[in-house]
Coordinates of C-alpha atoms and ligand atoms in Angstrom, one line a residue:
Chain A
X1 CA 272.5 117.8 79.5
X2 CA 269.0 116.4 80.0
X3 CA 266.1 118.6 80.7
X4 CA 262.1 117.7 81.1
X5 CA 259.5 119.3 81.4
X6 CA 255.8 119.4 81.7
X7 CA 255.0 122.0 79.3
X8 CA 251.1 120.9 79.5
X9 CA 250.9 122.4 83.4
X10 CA 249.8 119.2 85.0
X11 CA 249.9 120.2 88.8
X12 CA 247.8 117.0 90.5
X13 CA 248.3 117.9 94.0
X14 CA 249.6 115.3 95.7
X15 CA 252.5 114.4 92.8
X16 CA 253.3 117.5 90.9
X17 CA 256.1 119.1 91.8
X18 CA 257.2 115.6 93.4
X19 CA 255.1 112.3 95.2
X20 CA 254.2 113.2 98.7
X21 CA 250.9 110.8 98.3
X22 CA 252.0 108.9 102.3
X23 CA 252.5 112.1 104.8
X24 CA 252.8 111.4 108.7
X25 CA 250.6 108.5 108.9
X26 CA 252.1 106.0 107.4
X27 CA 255.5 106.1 109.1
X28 CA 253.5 106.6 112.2
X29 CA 251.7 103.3 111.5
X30 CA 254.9 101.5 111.0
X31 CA 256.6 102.5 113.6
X32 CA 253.6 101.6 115.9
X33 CA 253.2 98.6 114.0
X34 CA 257.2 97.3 114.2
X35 CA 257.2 98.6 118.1
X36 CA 254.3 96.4 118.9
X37 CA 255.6 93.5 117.0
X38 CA 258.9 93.9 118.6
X39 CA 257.4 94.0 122.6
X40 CA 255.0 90.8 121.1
X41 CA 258.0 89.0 119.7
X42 CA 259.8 88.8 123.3
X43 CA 256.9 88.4 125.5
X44 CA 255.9 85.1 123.6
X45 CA 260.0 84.4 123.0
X46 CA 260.1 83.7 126.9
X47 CA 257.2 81.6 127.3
X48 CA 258.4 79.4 124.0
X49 CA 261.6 79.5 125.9
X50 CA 260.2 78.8 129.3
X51 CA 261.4 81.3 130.9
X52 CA 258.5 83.3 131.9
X53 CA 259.1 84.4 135.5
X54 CA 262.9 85.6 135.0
X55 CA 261.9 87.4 132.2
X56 CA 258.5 89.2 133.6
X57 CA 259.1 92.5 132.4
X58 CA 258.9 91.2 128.7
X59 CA 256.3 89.0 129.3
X60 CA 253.7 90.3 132.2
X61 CA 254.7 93.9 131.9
X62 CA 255.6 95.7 128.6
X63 CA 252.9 93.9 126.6
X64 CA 249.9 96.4 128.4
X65 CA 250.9 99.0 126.1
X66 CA 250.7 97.0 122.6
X67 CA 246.6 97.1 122.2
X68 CA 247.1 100.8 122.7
X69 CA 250.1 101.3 120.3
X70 CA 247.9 99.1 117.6
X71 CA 245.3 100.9 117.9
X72 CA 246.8 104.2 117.7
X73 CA 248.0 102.7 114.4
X74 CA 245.4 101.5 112.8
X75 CA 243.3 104.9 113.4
X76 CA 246.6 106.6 111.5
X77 CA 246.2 104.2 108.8
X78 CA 242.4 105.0 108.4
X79 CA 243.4 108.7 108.7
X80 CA 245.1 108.3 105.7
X81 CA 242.8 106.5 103.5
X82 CA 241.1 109.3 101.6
X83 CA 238.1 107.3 100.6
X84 CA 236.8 106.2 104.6
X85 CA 233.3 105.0 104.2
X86 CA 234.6 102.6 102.2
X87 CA 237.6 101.1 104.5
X88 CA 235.7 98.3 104.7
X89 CA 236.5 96.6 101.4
X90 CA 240.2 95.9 102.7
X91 CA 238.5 93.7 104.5
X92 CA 236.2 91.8 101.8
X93 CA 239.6 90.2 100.3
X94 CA 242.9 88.6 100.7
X95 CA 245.1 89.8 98.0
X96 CA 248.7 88.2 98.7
X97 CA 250.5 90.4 96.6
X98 CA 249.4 93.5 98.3
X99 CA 251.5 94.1 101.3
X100 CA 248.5 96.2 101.9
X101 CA 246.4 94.0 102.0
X102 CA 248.0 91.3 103.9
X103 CA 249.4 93.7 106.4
X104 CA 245.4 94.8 107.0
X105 CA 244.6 91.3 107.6
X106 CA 248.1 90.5 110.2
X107 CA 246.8 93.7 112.1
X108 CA 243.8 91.8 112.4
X109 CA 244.8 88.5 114.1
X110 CA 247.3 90.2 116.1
X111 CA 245.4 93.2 117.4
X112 CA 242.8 91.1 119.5
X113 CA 245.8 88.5 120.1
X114 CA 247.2 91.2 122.1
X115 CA 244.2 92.3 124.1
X116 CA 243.9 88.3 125.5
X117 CA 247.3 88.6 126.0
X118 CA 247.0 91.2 128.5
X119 CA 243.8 90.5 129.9
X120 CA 245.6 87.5 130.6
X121 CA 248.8 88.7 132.8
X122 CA 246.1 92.0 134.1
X123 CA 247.0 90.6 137.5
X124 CA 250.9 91.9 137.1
X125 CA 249.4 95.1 137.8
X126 CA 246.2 94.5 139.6
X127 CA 246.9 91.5 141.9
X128 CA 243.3 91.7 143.2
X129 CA 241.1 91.8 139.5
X130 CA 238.4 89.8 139.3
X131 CA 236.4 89.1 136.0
X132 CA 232.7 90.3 136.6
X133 CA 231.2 87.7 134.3
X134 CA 231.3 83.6 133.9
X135 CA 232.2 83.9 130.2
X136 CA 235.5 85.9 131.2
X137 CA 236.4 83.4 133.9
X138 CA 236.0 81.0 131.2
X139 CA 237.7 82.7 128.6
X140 CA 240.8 83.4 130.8
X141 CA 240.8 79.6 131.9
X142 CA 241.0 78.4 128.2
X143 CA 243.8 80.8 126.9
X144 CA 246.2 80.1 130.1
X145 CA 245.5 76.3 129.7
X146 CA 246.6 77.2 125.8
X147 CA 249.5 79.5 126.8
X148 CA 252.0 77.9 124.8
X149 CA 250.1 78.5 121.7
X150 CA 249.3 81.3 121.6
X151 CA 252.6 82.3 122.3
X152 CA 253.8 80.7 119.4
X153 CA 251.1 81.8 117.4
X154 CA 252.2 85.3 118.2
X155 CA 255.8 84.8 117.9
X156 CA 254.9 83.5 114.4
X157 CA 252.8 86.6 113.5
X158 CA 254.6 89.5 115.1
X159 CA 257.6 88.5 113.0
X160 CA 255.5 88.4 110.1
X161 CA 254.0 92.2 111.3
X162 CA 257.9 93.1 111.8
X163 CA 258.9 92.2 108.8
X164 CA 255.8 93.9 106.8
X165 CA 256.4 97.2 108.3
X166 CA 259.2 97.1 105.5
X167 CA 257.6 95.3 102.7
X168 CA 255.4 97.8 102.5
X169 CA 257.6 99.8 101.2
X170 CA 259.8 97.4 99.4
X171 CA 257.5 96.1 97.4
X172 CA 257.2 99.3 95.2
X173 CA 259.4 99.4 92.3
X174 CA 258.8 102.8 91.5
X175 CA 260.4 104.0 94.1
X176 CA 263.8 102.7 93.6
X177 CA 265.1 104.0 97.2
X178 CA 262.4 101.5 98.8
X179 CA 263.0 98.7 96.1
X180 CA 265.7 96.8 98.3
X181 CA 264.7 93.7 100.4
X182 CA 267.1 94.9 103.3
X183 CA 264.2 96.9 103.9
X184 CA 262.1 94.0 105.8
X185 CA 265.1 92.7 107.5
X186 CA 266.3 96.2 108.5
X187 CA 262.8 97.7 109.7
X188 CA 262.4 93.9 111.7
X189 CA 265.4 94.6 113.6
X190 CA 264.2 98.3 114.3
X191 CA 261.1 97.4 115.7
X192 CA 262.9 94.7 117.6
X193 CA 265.4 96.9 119.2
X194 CA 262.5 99.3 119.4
X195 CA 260.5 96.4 121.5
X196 CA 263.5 95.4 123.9
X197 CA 264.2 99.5 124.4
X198 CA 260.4 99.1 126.2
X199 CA 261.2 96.1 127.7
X200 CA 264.1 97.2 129.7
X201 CA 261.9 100.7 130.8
X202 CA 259.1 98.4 132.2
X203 CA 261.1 95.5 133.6
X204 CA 261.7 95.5 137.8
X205 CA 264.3 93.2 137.8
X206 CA 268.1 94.3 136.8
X207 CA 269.3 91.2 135.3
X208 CA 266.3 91.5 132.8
X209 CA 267.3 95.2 131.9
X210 CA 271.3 94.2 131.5
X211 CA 269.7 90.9 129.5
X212 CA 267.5 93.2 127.2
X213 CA 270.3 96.1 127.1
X214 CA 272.5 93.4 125.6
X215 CA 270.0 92.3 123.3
X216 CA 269.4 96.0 121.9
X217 CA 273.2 96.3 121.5
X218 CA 273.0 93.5 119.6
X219 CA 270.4 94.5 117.4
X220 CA 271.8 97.8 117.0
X221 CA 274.6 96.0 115.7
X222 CA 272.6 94.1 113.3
X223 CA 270.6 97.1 111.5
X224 CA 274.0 98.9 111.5
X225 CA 275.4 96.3 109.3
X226 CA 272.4 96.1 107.4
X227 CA 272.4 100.0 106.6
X228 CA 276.3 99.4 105.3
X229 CA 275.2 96.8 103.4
X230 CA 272.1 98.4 101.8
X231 CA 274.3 101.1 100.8
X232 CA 276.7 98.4 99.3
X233 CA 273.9 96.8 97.3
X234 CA 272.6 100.7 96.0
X235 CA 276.0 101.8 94.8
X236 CA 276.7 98.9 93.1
X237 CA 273.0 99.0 91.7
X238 CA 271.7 100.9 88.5
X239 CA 271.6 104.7 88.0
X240 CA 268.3 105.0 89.6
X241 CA 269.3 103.3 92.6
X242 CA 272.7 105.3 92.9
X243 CA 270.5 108.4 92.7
X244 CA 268.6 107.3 95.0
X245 CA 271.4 106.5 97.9
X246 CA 272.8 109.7 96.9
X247 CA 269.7 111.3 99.0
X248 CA 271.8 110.0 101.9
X249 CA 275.2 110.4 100.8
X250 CA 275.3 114.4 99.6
X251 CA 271.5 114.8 99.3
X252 CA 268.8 116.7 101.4
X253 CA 268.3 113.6 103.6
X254 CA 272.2 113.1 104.4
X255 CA 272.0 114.9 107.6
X256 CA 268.6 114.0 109.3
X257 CA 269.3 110.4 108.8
X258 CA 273.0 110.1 109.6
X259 CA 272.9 112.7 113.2
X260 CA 268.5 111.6 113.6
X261 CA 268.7 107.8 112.8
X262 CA 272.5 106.8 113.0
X263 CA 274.1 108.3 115.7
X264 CA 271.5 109.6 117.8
X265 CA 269.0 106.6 117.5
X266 CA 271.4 103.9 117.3
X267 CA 275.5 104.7 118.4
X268 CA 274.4 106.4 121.2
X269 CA 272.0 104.6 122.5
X270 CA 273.9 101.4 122.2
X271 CA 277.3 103.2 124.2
X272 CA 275.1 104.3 126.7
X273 CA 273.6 100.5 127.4
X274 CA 277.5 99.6 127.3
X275 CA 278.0 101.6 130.1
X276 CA 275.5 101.0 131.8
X277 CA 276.4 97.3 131.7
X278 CA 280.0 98.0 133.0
X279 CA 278.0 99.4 135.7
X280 CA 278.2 103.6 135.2
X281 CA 275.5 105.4 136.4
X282 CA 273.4 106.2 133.8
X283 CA 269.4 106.7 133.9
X284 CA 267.8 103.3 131.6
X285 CA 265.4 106.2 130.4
X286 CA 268.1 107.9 128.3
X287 CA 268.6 105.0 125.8
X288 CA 265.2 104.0 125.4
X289 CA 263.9 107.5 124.7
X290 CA 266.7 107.5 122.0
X291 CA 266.1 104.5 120.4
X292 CA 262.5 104.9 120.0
X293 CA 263.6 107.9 118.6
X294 CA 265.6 106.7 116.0
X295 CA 263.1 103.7 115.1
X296 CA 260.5 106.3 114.5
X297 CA 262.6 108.9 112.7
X298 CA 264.0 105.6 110.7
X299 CA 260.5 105.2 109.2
X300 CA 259.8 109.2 108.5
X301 CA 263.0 109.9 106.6
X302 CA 262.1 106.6 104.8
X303 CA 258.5 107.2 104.0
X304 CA 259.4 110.9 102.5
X305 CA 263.0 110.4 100.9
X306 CA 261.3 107.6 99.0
X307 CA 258.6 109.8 97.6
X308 CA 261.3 111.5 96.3
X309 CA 263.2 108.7 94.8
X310 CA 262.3 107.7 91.2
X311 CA 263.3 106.2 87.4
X312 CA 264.5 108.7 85.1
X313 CA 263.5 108.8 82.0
Chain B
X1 CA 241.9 91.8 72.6
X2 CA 244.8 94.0 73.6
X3 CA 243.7 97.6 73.7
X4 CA 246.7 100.1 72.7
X5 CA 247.7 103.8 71.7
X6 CA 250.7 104.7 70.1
X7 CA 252.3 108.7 69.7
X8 CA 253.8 109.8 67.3
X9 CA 256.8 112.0 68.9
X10 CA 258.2 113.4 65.2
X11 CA 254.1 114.5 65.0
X12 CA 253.4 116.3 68.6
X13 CA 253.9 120.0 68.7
X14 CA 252.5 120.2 72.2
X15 CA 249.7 122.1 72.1
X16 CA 247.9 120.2 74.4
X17 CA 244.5 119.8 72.9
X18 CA 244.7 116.2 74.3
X19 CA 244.8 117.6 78.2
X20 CA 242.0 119.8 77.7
X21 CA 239.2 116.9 75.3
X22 CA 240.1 114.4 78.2
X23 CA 239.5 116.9 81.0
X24 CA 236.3 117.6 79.0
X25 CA 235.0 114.1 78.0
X26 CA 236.3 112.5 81.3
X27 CA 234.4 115.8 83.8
X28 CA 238.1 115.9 85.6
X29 CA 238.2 118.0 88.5
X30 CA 239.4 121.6 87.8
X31 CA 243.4 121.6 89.1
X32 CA 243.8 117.6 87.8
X33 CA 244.7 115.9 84.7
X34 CA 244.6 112.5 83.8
X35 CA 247.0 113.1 80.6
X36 CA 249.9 115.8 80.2
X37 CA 252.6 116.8 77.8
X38 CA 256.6 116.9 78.3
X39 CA 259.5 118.3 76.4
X40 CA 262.6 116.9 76.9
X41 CA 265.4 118.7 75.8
X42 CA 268.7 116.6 75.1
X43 CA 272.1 117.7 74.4
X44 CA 274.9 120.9 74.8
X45 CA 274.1 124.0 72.7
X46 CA 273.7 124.2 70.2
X47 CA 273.4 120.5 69.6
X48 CA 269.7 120.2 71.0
X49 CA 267.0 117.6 70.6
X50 CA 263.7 118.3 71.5
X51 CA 261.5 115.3 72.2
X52 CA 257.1 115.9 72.6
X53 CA 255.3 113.4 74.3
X54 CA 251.7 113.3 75.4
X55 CA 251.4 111.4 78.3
X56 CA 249.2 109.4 80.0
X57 CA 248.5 105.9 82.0
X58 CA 250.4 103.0 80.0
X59 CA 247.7 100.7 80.7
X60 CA 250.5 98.1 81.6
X61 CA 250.5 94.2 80.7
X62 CA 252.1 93.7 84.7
X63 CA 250.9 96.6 86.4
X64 CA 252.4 97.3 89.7
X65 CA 249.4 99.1 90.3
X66 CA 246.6 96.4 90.1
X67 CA 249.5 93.7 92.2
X68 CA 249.5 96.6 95.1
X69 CA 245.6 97.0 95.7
X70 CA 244.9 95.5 99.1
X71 CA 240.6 95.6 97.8
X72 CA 240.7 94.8 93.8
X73 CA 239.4 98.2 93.1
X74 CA 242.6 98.6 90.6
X75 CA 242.2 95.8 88.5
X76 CA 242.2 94.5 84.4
X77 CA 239.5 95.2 82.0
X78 CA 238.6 92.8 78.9
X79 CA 241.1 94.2 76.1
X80 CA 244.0 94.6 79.0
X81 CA 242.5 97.9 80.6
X82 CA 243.6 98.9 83.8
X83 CA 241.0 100.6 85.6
X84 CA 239.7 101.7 89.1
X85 CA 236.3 100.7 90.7
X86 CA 236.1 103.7 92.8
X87 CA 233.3 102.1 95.2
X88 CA 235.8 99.5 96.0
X89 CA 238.6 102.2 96.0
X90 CA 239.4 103.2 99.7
X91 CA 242.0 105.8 99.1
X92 CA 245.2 104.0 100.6
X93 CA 247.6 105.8 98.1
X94 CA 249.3 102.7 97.3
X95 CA 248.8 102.6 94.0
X96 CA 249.9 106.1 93.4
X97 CA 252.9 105.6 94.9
X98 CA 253.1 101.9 92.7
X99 CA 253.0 103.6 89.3
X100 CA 256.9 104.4 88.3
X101 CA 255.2 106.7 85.9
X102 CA 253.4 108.8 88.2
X103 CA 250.0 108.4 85.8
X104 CA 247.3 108.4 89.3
X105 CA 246.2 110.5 91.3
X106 CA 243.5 111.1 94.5
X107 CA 240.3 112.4 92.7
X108 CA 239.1 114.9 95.7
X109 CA 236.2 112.6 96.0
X110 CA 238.5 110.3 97.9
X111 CA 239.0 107.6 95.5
X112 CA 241.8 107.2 93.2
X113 CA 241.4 107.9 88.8
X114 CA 243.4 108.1 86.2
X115 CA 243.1 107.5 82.3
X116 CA 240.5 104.3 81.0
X117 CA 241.5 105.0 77.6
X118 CA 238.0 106.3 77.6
X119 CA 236.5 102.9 77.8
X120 CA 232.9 104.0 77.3
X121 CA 233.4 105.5 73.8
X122 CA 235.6 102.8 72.8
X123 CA 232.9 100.2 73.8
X124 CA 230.9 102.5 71.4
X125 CA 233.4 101.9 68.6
X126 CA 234.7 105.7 69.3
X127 CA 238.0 106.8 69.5
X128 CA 239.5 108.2 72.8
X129 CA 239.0 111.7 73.2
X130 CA 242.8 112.8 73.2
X131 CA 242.8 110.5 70.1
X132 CA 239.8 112.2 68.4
X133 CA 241.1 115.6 68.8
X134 CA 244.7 115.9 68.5
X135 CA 245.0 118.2 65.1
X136 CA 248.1 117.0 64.1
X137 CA 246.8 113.0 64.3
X138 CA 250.0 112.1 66.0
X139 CA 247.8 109.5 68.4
X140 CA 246.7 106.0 66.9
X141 CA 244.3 103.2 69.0
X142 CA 243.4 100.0 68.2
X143 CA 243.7 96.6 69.2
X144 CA 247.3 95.0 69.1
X145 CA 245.9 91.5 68.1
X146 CA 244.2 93.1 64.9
X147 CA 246.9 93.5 62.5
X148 CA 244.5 95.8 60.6
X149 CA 244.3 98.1 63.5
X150 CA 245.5 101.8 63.3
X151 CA 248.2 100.9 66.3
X152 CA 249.1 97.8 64.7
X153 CA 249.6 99.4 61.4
X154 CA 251.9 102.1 62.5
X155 CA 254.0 99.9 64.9
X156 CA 254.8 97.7 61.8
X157 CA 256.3 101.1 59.7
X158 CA 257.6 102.6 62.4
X159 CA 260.7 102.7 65.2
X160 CA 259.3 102.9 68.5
X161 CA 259.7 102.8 72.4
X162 CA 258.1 102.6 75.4
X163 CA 258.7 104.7 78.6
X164 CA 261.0 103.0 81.6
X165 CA 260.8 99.4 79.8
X166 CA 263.9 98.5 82.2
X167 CA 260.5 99.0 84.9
X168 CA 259.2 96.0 83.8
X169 CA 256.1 97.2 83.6
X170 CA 255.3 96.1 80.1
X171 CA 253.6 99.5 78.9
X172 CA 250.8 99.5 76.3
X173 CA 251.4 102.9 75.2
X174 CA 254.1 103.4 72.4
X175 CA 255.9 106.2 71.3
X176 CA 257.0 106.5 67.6
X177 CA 260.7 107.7 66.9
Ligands
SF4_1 S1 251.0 103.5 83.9 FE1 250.9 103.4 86.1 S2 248.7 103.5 86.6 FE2 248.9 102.9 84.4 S3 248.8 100.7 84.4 FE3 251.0 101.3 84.4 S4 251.5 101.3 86.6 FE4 249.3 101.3 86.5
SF4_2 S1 244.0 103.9 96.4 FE1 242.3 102.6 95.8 S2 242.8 101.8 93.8 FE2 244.7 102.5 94.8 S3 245.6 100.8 95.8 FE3 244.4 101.8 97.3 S4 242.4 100.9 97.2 FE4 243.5 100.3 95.3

């Protein structure tokens, strides 16, 4: 038997009795962050691909929401920084081996990225807009002429913003639950599935939804095998990764994310896009709601069971 | 210059003199620490070790902490120091939630703190406080690359470990076995 204990009464809120440093905010961030890549990723995907006007709903449509969802994340992130007047030095370096830090400066090029991008398709929703002043006109003349890339550009960077919503946490070795590089894949292809789940609520056209709900199947399929195998890769780690798995398998976070994240956000979602494609009446609403569920509950029981993953010693 | 402390764990009877001088010398917010004292207890009754450590920031050679900064404001010192620039600080956590040792925390001013090995009385030629006070001289400082140094000494007598080496972390705090 092994017992420890701080005799010395250190109680550092924040750490003592265990790490809860990240609350709400971070996940929140994530999530917004991986949605926002995901919608980005298939908007420019069809206009790479050519394919703008059978795929309108991913390209013209979803995309109005993504300056919003970024925003709403980056105000969580600065809600969690605990020293605010200062926010600005994250933006006085580039340090590469902070996902932090690069993150901060992806968030950047992407976030006004995504504002042309929609100012660009505004007339999807308002057929008669017309921009007040010359430099607008102007503006909007140069980015359509340069379409194509910019849509690479942001298929390059929202991939890179996908990925980092994991890294984030990866990157930590103290936390050995987070310390697996499944993590980028796996929170990629959330945010992806997350991203098509949108897609298929704001496309018009039924061949897009029956594309996209085929896609998020896929996807699901993906981060389902990337769960199995992350759990594969734990169990056949060290001690302090076996401890750490066992907060899913047996431990406090067993439930939440196997009924919250696996069968709620992901099986059912994807059986009900299966039937919908075999053509049973079922409301597209229903799946989406549950898979942004799932993508967002993916990243809370993430963020806190890894606080609460650790070396022993 | 390679700035390191090493405990003596045979020594410590935990009275925790060490919390209190650094919470003193260092003006730590009331309800903080920046050092702290564990027993470990190993073994089935009545076959029971008991193991004292004092505890602080391991001032590591590849700190997780300083790679993590997204602003610099965790960064190295002259003599391998790891310290925190708290006007460059802007309170992201990730640090805190870097250190495998769980040796930072938020200072309620916003920024983050943690041990310096008292770097302003060592640039005096002073001791750290914990150092200075502990009654039954179980702590020893110095500089690694001075073989004449107090830490230098002892590490060539003694056995001794470091805490979660398997972390990588190379740690610059030793503890004598
Ligand atoms: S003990 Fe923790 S805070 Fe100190 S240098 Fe090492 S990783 Fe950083
Ligand atoms: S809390 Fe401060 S010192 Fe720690 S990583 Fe963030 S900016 Fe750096």
């Amino acid at each position: 038997m092994r017992e420890e204990i701080i005799i010395s009464g250190r109680l550092n809120p924040n750490i003592d009795p265990h790490l809860t440093i990240w609350h709400w905010h971070i996940p929140l961030y994530l999530f917004l962050g991986g949605l926002a890549a995901g919608i980005l990723f298939f908007a420019s995907l069809y206009v790479v691909l050519g394919k703008e006007n059978q795929f309108r709903g991913a390209v013209r449509r979803a995309p109005v929401i993504v300056p919003l969802l970024l925003i709403i994340g980056l105000l969580a992130l600065f809600l969690d920084l605990r020293h605010k007047p200062y926010f600005w030095q994250l933006y006085t370096t580039i340090k590469i081996q902070s996902p932090m830090s690069w993150g901060a400066w992806v968030l950047m090029a992407v976030t006004p990225l995504s504002f042309v991008w929609v100012a660009i398709h505004i007339r999807e929703y308002l057929p008669k807009w017309e921009w007040k002043w010359m430099i607008f006109r102007e503006l909007e003349k140069f980015f359509v002429k340069y379409k194509l890339y910019l849509a690479w550009a942001l298929l390059f960077l929202s991939t890179i913003l996908g990925i980092y919503t994991g890294i984030l946490f990866s990157a930590f070795n103290a936390r050995p639950l987070w310390n697996t590089s499944i993590l980028g894949p796996l929170f990629l292809t959330s945010g992806l599935s997350a991203g098509a789940a949108v897609i298929i609520l704001f496309s018009k056209r039924k061949g897009e939804r029956v594309n996209f709900a085929k896609i998020d199947i896929m996807l699901i399929g993906i981060e389902l095998f990337l769960i199995v195998h992350m759990f594969m890769g734990f169990l056949a780690s060290t001690e302090v990764q076996i401890e750490a798995a066992n907060l899913f398998l047996g431990g406090p976070y067993t439930a939440p994310f196997w009924i919250f994240v696996v069968i709620i956000g992901m099986i059912l979602p994807a059986v009900l896009e299966f039937l919908e494609i075999r053509k049973f009446h079922i409301p597209h609403v229903i799946p989406v709601v549950l898979v942004l569920f799932g993508s967002l509950m993916l990243r809370f029981i993430f963020a806190y069971a890894g606080q609460l993953s650790r070396w022993l010693y | 210059m390679r700035y390191a402390m090493a405990i003596d764990t045979r020594k410590c009877v935990g009275c925790s003199d060490c919390v209190v001088a650094c919470q003193t010398e260092n003006n730590v917010p009331i309800g903080y620490c920046r050092d702290w004292v564990v027993e470990v207890t190993d073994g089935t009754y009545p076959q029971l070790e008991i193991e004292i450590r004092s505890e602080r920031c391991n001032h590591c050679e590849n700190s997780p902490c300083v790679r993590c900064c997204p602003t610099g404001a965790s960064h190295y010192e002259a003599g391998g120091l790891v310290l925190v620039t708290p006007h460059k600080c802007i309170g992201c956590g990730a640090c805190v939630v870097s250190c495998p040792y769980d040796a930072r925390y938020s200072h309620p001013d916003g920024y983050v703190d943690k041990c310096t090995f008292c770097m302003h009385r060592i640039q005096k030629g002073q001791q750290p406080a914990c150092v200075e006070v502990c009654p039954t001289k179980c702590m020893y400082f110095g500089d690694l690359d001075d073989p004449n140094s107090d830490v230098s000494r002892v590490l060539k007598k003694r056995k001794f470990k470091t805490l979660i080496p398997e972390a990588g972390t190379k740690p610059h705090v030793y503890y004598l076995i």
